[in-house]
Coordinates of C-alpha atoms in Angstrom, one line a residue:
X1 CA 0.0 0.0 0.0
X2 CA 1.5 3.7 -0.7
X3 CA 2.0 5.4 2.2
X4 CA 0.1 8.2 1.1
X5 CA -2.9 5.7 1.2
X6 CA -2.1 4.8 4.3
X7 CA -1.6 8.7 5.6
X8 CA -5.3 9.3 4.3
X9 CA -6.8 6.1 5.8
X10 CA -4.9 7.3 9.4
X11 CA -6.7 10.7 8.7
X12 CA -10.1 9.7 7.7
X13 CA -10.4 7.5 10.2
X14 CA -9.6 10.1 13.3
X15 CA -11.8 12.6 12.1
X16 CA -14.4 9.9 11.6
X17 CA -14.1 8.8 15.4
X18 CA -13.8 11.8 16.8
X19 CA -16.3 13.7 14.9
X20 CA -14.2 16.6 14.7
X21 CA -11.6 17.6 12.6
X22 CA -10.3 20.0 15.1
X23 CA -9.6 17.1 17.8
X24 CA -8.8 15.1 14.9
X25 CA -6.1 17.7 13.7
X26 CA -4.7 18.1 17.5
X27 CA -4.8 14.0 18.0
X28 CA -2.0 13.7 14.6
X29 CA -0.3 16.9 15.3
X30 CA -1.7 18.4 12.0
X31 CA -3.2 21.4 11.0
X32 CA -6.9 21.3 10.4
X33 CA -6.4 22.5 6.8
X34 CA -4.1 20.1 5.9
X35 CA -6.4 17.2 7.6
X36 CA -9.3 18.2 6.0
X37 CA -7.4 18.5 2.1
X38 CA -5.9 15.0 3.2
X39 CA -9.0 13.5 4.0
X40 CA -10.9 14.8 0.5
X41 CA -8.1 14.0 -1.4
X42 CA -9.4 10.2 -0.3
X43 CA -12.9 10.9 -1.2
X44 CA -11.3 11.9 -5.2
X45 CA -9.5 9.2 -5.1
X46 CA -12.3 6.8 -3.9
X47 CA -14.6 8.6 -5.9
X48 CA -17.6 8.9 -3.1
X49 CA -18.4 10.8 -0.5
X50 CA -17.2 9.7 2.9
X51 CA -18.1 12.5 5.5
X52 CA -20.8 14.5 6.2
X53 CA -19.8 18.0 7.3
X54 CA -21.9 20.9 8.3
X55 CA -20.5 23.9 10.4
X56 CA -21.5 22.5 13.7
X57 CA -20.4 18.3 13.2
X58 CA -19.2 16.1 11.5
X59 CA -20.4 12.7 10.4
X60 CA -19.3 9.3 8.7
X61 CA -21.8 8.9 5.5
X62 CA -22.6 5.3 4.4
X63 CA -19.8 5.0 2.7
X64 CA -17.7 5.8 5.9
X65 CA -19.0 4.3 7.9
X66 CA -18.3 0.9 5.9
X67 CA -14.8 2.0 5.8
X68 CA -14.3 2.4 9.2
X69 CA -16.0 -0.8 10.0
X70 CA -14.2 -2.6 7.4
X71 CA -10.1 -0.6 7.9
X72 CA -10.5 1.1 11.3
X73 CA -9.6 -2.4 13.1
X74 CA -7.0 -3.8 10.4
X75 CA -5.1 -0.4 11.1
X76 CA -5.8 -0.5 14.7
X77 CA -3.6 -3.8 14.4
X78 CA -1.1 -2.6 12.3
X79 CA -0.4 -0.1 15.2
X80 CA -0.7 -2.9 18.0
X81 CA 1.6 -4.5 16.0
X82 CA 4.6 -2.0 15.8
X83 CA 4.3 -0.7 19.2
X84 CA 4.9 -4.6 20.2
X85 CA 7.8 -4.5 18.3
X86 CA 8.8 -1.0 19.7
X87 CA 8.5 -2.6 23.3
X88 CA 10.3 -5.6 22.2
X89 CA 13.2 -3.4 21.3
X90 CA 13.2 -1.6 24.5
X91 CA 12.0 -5.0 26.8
X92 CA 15.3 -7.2 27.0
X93 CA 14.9 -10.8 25.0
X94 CA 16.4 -13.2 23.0
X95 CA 18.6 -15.8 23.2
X96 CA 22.4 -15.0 24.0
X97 CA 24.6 -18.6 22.9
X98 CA 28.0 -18.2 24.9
X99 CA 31.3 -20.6 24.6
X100 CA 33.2 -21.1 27.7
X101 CA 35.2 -24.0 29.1
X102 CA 34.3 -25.7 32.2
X103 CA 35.5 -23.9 35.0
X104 CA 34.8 -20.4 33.1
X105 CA 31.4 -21.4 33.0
X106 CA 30.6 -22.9 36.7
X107 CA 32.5 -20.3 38.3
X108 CA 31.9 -16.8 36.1
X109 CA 29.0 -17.5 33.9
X110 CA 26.7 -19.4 36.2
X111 CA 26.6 -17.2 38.9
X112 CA 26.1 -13.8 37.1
X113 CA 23.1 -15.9 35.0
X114 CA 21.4 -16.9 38.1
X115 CA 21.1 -13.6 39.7
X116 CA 20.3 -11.8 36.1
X117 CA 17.4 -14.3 34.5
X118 CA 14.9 -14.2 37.5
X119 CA 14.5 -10.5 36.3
X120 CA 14.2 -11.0 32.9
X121 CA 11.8 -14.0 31.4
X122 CA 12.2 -13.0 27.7
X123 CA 15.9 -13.6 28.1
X124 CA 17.7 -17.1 27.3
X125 CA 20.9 -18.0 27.5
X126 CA 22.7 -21.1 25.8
X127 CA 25.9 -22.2 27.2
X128 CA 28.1 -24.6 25.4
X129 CA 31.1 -26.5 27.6
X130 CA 34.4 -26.4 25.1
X131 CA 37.7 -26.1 25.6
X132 CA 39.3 -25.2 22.2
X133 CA 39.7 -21.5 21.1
X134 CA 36.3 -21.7 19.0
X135 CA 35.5 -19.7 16.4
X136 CA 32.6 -17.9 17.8
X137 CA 32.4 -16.0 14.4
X138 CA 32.1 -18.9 12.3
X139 CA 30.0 -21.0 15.4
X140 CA 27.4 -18.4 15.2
X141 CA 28.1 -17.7 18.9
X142 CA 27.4 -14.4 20.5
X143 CA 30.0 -14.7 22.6
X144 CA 32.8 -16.9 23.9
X145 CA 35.3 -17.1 27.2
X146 CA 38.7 -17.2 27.3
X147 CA 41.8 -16.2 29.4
X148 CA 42.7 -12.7 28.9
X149 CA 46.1 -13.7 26.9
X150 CA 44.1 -15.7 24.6
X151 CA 41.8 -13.2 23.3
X152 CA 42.5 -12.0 19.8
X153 CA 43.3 -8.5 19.0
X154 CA 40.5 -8.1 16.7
X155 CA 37.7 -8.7 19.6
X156 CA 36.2 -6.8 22.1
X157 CA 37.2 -8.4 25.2
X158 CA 35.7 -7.5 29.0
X159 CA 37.3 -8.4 31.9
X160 CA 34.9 -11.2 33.8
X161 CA 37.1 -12.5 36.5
X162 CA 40.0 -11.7 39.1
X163 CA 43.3 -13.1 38.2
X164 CA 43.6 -16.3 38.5
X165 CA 46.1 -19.0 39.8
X166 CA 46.5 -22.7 38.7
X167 CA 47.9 -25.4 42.0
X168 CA 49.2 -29.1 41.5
X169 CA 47.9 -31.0 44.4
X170 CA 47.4 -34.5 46.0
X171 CA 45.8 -35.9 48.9
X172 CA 48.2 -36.6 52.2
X173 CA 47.6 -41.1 51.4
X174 CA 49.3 -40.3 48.1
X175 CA 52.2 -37.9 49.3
X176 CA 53.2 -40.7 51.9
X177 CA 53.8 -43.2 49.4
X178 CA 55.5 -40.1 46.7
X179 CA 58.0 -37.9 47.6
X180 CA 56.8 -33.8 46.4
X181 CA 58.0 -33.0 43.4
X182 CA 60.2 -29.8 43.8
X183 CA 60.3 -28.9 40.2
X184 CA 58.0 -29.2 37.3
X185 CA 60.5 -32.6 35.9
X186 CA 60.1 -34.1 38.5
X187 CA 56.3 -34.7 37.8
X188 CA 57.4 -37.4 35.4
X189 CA 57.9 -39.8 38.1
X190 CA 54.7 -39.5 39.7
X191 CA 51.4 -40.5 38.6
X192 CA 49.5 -37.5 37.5
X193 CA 45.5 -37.3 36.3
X194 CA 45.3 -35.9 33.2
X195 CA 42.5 -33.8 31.1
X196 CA 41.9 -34.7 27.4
X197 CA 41.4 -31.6 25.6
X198 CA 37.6 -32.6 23.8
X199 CA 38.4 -30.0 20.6
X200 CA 41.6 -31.5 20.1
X201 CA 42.1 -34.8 21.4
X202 CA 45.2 -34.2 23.1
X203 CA 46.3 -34.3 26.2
X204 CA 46.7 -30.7 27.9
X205 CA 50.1 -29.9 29.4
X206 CA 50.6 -28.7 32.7
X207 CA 51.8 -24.6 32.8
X208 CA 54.3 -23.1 34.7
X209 CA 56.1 -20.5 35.1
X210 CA 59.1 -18.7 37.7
X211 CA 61.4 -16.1 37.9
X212 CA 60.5 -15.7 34.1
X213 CA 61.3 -18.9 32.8
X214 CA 57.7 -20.8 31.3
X215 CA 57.6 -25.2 31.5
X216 CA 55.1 -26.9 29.5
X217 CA 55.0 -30.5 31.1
X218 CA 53.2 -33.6 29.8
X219 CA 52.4 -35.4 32.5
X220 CA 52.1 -39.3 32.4
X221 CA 49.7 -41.2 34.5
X222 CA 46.9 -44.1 35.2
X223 CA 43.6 -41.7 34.4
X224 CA 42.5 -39.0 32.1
X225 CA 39.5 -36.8 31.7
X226 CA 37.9 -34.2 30.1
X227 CA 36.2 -32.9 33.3
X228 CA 37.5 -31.1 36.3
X229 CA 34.5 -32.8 38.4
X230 CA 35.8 -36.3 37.8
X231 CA 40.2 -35.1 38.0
X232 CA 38.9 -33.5 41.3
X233 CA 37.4 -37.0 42.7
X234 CA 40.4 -38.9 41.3
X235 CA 42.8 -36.3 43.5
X236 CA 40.8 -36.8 46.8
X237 CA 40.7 -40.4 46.4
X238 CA 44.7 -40.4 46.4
X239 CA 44.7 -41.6 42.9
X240 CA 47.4 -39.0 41.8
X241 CA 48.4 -35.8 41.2
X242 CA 46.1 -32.8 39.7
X243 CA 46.5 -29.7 38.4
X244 CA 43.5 -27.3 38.8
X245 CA 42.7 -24.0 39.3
X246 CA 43.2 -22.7 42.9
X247 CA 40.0 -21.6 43.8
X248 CA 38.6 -25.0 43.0
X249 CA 40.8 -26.1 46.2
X250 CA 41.0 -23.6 49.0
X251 CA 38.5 -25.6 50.6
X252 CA 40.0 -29.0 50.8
X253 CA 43.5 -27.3 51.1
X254 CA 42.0 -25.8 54.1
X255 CA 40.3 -28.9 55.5
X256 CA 43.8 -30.1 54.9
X257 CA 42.1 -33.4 52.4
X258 CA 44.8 -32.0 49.8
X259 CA 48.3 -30.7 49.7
X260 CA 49.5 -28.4 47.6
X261 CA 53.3 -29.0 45.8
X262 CA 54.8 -26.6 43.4
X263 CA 53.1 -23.3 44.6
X264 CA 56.3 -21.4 43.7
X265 CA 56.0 -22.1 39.9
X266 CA 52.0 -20.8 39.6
X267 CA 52.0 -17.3 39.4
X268 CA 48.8 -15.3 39.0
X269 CA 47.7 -14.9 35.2
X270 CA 45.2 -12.7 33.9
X271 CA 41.7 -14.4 34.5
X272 CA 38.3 -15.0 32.2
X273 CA 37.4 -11.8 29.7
X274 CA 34.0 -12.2 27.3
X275 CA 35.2 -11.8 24.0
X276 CA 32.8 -10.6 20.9
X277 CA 33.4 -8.9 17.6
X278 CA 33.8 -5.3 17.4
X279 CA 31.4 -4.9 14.6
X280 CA 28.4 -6.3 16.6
X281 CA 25.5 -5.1 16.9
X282 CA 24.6 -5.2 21.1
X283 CA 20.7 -6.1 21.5
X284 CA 19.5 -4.9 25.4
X285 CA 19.5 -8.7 26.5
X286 CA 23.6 -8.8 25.5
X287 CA 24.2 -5.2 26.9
X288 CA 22.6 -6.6 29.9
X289 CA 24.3 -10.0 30.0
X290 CA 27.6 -7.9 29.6
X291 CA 27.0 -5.3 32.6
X292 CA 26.2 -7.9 34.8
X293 CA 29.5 -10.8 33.9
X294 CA 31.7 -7.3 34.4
X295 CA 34.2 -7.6 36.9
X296 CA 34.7 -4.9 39.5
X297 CA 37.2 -6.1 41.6

């Protein structure tokens, strides 16, 4: 329909209801000249009368009032319709898919979704468990998790997390059969669990790092994973050695069920940042999402 159809429909249709082109004129924020050359512009076009006009009213003829019957509710609608859309612009929702690994996502994500959703039914969120460096571009992802040196250059990256530290552990029954390792090598001789990396298949190596000097050691032992839930029973049921992140442990390192060995050689590292493309377009549910993952430590 051409919107100057549509302009003359709006017009007629005001003037018809209110029976006044002078509270018709103030309703559309028109001059009553212009409303009433609008409005018989549609009766040329149409080629029949459509309102009744005297110097003290205004009425629908016949012919109007068919019209009003027959457009005044599909319009009525039409407007329903946009100022849905207007709200849903303004009224957080949609779905928000994130990529995180494991940790990132019990001990970041998970807490700052839990408080947020309860306020806001329309939003969903989708995370998936990964620990390769997806391609959240090409994965259709909103948004993914990584360590603050992994990020590329070319995302926007917000910092979700404080720094963080990494501790190799083992219960007490296991350190009285082993002697602690006092060096990375010497974690070769013990029997460590191990995580299988699920993007990759390989085995991830254990990272440290002291006095400047960074170790990558593959570790050797009777049981591999690929989650931190399962490493974490293996290390409490003296099965080996683990290598988690640190605040995974404070509890059993304070209950004294593990031990830590190596603290020397795990410095801090920069923690968890959301990373997304530059060029993206924030909706309110993602701006919102955002705001609430961002650290203020």
């Amino acid at each position: 329909m051409p919107r100057d159809n549509l302009n003359e429909l709006t017009a007629f249709l005001a003037v018809a209801r209110e029976k006044s082109f002078t509270r018709a004129a103030a309703q559309l924020g028109v001059s009553q000249s212009a409303l009433s050359h609008t409005v018989r512009a549609l009766e040329e076009r149409l080629g029949v009368r459509l309102l009744t006009r005297t110097t003290r009213s205004v009425a629908p003829t016949e012919a109007g009032e068919r019209l009003v019957r027959s457009v005044g509710p599909r319009l009525d609608e039409i407007e329903a319709e946009l100022a849905a859309l207007s709200a849903l612009r303004e009224k957080p929702a949609g779905t928000i898919r994130i990529t995180a690994g494991e940790h990132a996502a019990e001990a970041v994500l998970w807490p700052a979704i839990a408080r947020l959703l309860p306020d806001y039914p329309d939003i969903k969120v989708e995370i998936i468990v990964d620990y390769g460096l997806t391609d959240i571009v090409a994965e259709r992802y909103d948004a993914g998790v990584r360590l603050g040196e992994q990020v590329a250059h070319d995302m926007i990256a917000v910092r979700i997390g404080p720094d963080m530290r990494m501790a190799v552990v083992g219960s007490p029954a296991y350190l009285a059969r082993q002697p602690k390792p006092r060096t990375p090598q010497e974690l070769t001789t013990h029997n460590c669990i191990n995580l299988r990396l699920p993007t990759y298949g390989g085995l991830y190596a254990w990272e440290f790092e002291k006095a400047g000097r960074e170790l990558k050691v593959r570790v050797e032992g009777q049981l591999i994973f690929n989650t931190a839930r399962l490493r974490m029973n293996a290390v409490l049921a003296g099965l080996g050695l683990a290598y988690l992140p640190e605040d995974q442990l404070r509890a059993h390192l304070a209950d004294g069920r593990l031990v830590r060995v190596l603290a020397d050689w795990c410095p801090p590292f920069p923690g968890y940042h959301l990373y997304y493309p530059s060029r993206r377009q924030a909706t309110p549910a993602f701006s919102l999402l955002v705001d609430a993952l961002r650290y203020r430590g």
